[in-house]
Short mmCIF file of C-alpha atoms in Angstrom, two decimals:
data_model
loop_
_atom_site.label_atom_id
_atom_site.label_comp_id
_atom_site.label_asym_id
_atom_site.label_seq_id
_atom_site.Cartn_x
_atom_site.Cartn_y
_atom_site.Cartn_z
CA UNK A 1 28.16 34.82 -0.75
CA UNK A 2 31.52 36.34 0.81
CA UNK A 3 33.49 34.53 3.17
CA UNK A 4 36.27 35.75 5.67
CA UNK A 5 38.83 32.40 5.92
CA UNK A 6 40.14 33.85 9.23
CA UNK A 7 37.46 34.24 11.42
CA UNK A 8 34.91 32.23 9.37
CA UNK A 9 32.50 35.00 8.69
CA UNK A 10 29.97 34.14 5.70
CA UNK A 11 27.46 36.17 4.69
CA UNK A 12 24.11 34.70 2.74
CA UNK A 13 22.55 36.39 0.59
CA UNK A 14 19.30 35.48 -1.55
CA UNK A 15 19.70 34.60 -5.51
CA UNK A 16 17.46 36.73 -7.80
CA UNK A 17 14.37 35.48 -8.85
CA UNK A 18 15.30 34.29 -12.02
CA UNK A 19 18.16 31.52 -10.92
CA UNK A 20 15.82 30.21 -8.07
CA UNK A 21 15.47 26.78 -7.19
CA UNK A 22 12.40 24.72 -8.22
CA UNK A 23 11.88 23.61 -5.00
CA UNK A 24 8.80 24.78 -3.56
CA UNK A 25 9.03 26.14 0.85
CA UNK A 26 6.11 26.10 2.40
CA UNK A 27 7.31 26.94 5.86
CA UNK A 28 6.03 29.95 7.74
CA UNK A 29 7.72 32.91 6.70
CA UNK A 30 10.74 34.78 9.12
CA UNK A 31 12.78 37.39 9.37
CA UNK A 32 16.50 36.77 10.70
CA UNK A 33 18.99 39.41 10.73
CA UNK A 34 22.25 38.30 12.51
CA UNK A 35 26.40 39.60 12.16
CA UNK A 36 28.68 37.01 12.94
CA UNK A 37 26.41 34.55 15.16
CA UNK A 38 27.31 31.24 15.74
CA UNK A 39 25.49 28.70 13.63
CA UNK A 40 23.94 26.77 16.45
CA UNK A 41 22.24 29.39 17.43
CA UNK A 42 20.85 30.31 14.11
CA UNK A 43 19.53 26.64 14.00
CA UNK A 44 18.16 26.41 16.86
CA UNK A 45 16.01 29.59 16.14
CA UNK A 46 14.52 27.78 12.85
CA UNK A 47 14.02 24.58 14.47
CA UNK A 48 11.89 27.07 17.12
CA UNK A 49 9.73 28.28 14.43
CA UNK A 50 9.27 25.43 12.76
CA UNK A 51 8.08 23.34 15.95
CA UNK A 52 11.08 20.80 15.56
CA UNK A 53 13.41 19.38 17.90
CA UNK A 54 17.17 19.92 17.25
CA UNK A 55 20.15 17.43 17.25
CA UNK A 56 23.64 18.49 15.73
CA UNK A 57 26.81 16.85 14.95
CA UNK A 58 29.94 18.12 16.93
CA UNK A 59 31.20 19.27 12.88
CA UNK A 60 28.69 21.28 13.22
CA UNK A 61 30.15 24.85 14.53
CA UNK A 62 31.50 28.45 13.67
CA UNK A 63 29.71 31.59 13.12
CA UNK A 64 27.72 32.95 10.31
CA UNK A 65 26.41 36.39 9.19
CA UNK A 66 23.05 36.49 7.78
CA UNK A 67 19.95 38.80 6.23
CA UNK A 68 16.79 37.04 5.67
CA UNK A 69 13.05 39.48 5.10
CA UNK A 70 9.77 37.48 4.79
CA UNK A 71 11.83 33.94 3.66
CA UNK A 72 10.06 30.40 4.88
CA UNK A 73 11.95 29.03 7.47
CA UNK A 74 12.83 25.53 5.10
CA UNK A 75 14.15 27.86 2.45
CA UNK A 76 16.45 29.94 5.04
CA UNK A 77 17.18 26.40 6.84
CA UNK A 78 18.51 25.44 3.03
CA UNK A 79 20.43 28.41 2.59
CA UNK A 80 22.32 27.67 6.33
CA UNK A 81 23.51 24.16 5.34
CA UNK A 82 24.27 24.81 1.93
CA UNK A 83 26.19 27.49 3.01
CA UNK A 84 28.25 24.98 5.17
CA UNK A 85 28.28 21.84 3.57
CA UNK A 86 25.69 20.38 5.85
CA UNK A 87 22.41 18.31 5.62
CA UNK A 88 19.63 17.32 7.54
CA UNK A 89 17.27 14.69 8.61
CA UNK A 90 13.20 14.76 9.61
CA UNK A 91 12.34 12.40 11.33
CA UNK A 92 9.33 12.04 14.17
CA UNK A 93 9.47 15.41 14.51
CA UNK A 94 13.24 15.66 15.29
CA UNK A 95 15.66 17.71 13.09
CA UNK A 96 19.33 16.03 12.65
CA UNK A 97 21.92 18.24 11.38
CA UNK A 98 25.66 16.91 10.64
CA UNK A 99 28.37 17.46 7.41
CA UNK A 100 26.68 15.51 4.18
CA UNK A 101 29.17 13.17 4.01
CA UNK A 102 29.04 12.31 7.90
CA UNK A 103 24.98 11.30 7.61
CA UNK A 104 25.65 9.22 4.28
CA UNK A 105 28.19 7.16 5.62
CA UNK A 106 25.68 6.98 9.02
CA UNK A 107 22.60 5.69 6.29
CA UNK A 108 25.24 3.60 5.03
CA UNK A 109 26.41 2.14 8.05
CA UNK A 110 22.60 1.53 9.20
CA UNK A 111 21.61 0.19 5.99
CA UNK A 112 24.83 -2.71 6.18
CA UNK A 113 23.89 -3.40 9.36
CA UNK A 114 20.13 -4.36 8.67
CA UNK A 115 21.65 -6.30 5.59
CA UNK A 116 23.13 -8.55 7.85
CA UNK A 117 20.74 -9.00 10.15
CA UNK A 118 18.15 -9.94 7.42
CA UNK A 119 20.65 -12.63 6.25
CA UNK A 120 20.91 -14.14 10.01
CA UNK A 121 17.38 -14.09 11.07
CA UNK A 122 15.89 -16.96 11.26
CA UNK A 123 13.60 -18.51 8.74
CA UNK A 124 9.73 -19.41 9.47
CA UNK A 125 7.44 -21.21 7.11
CA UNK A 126 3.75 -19.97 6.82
CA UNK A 127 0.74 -20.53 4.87
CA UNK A 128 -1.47 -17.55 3.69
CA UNK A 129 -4.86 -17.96 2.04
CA UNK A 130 -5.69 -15.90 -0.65
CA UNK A 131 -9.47 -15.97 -1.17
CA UNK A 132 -10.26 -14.04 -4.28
CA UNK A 133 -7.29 -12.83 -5.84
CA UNK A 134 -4.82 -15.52 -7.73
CA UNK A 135 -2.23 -16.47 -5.18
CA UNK A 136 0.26 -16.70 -8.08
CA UNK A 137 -0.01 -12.86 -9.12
CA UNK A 138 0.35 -11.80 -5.22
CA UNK A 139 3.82 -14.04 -4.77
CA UNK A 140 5.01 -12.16 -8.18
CA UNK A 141 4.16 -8.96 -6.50
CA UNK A 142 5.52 -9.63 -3.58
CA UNK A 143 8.75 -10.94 -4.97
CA UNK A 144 9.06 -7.86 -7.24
CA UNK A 145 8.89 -5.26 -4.30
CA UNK A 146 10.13 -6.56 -1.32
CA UNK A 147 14.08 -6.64 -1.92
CA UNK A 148 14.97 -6.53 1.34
CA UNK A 149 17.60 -3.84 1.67
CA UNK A 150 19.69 -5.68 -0.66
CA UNK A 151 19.62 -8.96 1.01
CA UNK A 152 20.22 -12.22 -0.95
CA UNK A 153 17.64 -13.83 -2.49
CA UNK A 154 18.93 -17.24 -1.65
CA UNK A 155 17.15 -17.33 1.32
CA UNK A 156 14.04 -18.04 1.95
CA UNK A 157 11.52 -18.72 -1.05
CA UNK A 158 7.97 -18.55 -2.14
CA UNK A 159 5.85 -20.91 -3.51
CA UNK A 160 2.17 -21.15 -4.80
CA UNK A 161 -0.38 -24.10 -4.68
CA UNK A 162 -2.61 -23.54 -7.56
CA UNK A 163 -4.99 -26.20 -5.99
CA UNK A 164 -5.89 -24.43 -3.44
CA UNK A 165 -4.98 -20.33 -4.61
CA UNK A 166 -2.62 -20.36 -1.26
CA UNK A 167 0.65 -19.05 -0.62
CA UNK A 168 3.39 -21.21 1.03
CA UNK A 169 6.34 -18.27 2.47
CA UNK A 170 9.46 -19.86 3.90
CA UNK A 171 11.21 -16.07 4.83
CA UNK A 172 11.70 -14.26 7.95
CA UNK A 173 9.57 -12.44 10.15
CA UNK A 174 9.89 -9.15 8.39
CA UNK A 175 9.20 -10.66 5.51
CA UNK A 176 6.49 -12.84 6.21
CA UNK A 177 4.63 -9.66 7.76
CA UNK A 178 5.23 -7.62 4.74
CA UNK A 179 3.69 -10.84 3.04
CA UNK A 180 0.45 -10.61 5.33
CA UNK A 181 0.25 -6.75 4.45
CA UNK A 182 0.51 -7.15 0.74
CA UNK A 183 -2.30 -10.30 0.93
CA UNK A 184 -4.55 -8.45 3.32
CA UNK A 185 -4.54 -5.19 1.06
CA UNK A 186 -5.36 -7.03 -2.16
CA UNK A 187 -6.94 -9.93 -1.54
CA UNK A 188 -10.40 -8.49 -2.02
CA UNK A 189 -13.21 -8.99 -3.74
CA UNK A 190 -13.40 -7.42 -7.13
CA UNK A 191 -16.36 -5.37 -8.42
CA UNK A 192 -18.49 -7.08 -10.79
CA UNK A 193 -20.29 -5.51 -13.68
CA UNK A 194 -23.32 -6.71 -16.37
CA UNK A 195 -23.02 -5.43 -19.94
CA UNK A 196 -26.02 -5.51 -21.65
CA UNK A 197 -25.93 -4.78 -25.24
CA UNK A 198 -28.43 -4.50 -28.10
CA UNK A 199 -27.96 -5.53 -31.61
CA UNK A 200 -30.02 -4.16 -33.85
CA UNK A 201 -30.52 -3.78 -37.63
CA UNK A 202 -32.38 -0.42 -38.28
CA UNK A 203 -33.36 1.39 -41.88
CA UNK A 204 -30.73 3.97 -42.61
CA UNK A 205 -33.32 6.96 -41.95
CA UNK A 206 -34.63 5.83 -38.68
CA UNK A 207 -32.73 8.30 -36.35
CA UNK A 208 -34.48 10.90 -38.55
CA UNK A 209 -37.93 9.09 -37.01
CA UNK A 210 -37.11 7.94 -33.69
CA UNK A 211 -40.47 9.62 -31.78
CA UNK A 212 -40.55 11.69 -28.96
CA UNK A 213 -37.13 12.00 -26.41
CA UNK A 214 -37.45 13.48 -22.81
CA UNK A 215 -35.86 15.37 -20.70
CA UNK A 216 -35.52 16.72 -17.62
CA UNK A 217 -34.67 19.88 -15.66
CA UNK A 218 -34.70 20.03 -11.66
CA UNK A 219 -34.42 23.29 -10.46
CA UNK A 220 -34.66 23.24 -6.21
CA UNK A 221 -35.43 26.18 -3.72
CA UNK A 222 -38.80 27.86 -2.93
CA UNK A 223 -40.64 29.13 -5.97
CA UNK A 224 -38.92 26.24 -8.23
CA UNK A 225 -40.53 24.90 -11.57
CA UNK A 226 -39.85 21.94 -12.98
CA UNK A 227 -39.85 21.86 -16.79
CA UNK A 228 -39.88 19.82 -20.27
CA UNK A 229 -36.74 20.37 -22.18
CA UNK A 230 -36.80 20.41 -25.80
CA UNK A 231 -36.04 17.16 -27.38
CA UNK A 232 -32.58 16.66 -28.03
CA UNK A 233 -30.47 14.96 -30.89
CA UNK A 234 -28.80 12.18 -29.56
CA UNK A 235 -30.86 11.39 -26.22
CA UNK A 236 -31.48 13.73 -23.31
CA UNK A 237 -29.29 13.76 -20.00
CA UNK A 238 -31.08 11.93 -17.00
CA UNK A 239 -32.72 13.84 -13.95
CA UNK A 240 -29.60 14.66 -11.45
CA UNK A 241 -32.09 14.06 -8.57
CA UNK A 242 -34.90 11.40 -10.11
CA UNK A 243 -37.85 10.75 -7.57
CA UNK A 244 -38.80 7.36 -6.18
CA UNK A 245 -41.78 7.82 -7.94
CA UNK A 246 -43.95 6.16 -10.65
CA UNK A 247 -42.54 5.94 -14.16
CA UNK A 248 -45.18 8.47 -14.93
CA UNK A 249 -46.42 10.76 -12.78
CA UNK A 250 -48.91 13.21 -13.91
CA UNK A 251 -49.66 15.39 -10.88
CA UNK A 252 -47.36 18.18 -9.36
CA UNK A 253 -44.18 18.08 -7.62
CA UNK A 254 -44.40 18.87 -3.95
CA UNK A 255 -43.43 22.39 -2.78
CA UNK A 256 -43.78 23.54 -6.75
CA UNK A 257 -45.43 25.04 -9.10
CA UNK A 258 -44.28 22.96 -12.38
CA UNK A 259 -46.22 20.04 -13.76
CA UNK A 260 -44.05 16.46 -13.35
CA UNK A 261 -44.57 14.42 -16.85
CA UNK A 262 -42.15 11.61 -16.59
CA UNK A 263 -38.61 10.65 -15.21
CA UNK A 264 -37.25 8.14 -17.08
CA UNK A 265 -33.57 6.48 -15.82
CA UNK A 266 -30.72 3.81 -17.00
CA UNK A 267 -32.10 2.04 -20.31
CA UNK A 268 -35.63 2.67 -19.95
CA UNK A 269 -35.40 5.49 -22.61
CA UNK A 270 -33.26 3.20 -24.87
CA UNK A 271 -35.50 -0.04 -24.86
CA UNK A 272 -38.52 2.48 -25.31
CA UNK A 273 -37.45 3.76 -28.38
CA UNK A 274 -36.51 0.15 -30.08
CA UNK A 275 -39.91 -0.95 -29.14
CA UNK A 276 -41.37 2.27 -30.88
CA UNK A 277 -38.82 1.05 -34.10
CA UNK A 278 -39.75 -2.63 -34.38
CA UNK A 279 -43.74 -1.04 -34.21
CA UNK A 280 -42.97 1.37 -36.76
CA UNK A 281 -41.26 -1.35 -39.14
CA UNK A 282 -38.12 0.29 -39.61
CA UNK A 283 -36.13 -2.32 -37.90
CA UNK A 284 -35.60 -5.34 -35.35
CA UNK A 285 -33.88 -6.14 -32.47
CA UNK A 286 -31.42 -9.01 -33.40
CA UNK A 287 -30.31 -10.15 -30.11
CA UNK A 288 -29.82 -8.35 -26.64
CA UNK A 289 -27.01 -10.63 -24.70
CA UNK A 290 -25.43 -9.67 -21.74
CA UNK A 291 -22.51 -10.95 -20.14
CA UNK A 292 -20.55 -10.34 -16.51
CA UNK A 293 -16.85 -9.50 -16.43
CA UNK A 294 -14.75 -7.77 -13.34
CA UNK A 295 -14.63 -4.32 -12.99
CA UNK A 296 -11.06 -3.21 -14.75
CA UNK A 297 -11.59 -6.65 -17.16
CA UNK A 298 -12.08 -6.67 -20.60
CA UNK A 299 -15.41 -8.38 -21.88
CA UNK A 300 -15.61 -9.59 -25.48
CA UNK A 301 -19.81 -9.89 -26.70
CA UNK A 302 -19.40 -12.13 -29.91
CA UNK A 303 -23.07 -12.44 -31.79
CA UNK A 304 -23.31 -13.99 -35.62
CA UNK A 305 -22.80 -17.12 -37.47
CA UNK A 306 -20.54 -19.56 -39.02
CA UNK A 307 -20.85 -19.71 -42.98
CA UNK A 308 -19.96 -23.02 -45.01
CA UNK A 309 -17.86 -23.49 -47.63
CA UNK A 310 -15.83 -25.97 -49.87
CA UNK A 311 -12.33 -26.17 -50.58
CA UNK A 312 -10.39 -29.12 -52.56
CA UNK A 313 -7.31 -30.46 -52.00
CA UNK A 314 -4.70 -31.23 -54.34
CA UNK A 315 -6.01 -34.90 -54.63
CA UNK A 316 -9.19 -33.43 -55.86
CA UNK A 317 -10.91 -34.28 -52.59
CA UNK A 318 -13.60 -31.41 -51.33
CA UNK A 319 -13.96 -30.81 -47.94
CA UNK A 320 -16.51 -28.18 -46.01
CA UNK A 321 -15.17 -25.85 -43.47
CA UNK A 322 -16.73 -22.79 -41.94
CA UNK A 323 -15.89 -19.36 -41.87
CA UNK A 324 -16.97 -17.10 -39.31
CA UNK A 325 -19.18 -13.97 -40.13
CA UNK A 326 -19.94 -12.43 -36.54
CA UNK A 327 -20.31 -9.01 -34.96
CA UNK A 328 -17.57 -8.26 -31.86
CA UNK A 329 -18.13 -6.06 -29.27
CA UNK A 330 -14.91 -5.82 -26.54
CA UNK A 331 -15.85 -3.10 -23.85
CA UNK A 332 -13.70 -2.50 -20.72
CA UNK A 333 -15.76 -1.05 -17.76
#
């Protein structure tokens, strides 16, 4: 950059490659080749090109001498106020150009004044039902993020009534409708899911005599075949596209030439081969419980026994307590 103090003549020139910002332009690329030009004029061609509306600050003046090939219009617009200690603002489509330090003390200014008015607005009082999440975690949340631009937390307040999972909000209008937004977005109902497990106690060898696994291959277009895949060690992926059809169909798909032998989905394959075990004698299925959590909730399947034992005191006294010998399963869906 090279800068003549009397008549205010800068020239901008691109740094090489390698001491590049990380920002990342995406603006449509220009080309801008200008001597001595004044600097509104310069922005107002960017703002052009990039579709934007232009307001500048009356600091904002002088000429400028530029050479930009092929550069996106946000980098060059960078380049312009960097070169003269300026900054902008987009905002609903409008761009607002003034010196730095004349737009923070503007934010600043803006952000005092909504201070105040947030501690003089008047309070309201409000009750919000919260139907299936826990009115208590919402006010937390609610509490935690909405710091009102600084205001005091001495007014207003936020209480729950665990009776009935409501919310009782004694804050001011902005607040209260923040309130509504955060209760409306999460107050919903949660997913639920079964887990179904099987507990089983098996001979050591009997994965090495399981039976027969199947799978499946789809293969779609004119001319298709459907086909048996080999068995596979540790259970064959389902169909991608199973039929509604029997569990065993023995005739031909439509619009094929393959033969259909079976589709078989979710645990059918499973609870088919631990019928095949207990018939072989090479093991039994202990228990099969099942048990319904929320989706994102951790669900703890507890299956085995307490065993008795005696222990004396230092009176000599014996008394029988009971240890617990069980088999825990925690699984988070």
């Amino acid at each position: 950059m090279a800068t003549a103090v009397p008549n205010r003549l800068e020239l901008i020139q691109l740094p090489p490659p390698d001491s590049a910002s990380s920002v990342s332009y995406t603006g449509a690329k220009l080309t801008l080749n200008f001597q001595d030009i004044a600097l509104r004029a310069v922005l107002q061609q960017i703002a052009d090109i990039a579709g934007l509306n232009l307001v500048t600050s009356d600091e904002v003046q002088g000429s400028i001498t530029l050479r930009l090939k092929d550069v996106p219009w946000d980098q060059a617009l960078d380049l312009v106020l960097q070169t003269k200690g300026l900054d902008k603002r987009v905002k609903a489509g409008v761009l607002l150009v003034a010196p730095a330090d004349e737009l923070a003390a503007r934010e600043l200014l803006i952000l005092e004044s909504r201070k105040q008015m947030a501690e003089l607005a008047p309070l309201r009082r409000e009750l919000l039902q919260v139907n299936y999440a826990k009115a208590a975690d919402l006010a937390k949340l609610f509490q935690s993020v909405t710091g009102f631009e600084g205001a005091t937390d001495e007014r207003g307040s936020v209480a729950v009534d665990d009776r009935t999972n409501n919310i009782i909000a004694y804050q001011t209008g902005e607040r209260l409708e923040e309130l509504r937004r955060i209760v409306a977005q999460l107050d919903i109902p949660v997913r639920q899911v079964m887990i179904e497990a099987r507990i089983v106690e098996a001979n050591v060898d009997y994965d090495k005599s399981l039976g027969v696994r199947w799978g499946g291959r789809l293969t779609r277009g004119s001319g298709g075949v459907g086909g048996i895949a080999k068995p596979q060690a540790d259970g064959a992926e389902p169909p991608q596209h199973p039929p509604s059809s029997p569990f065993v169909d023995l005739g031909s798909l439509a619009g094929t030439s393959g033969l259909g032998i079976a589709y078989i989905t979710d645990n059918l394959l499973l609870d088919l081969e631990l019928t095949a075990m207990e018939k072989t004698g090479n093991g039994e299925i202990v228990s099969q419980p099942k048990v319904v959590t929320s989706d994102k909730e951790t669900a703890r399947i507890l299956k085995g026994t307490e065993i008795p034992y005696q222990e004396s005191t230092s009176q000599g006294a014996t008394s029988v307590s009971f240890k617990e010998a069980s088999l825990s399963l925690e699984v988070t869906p």
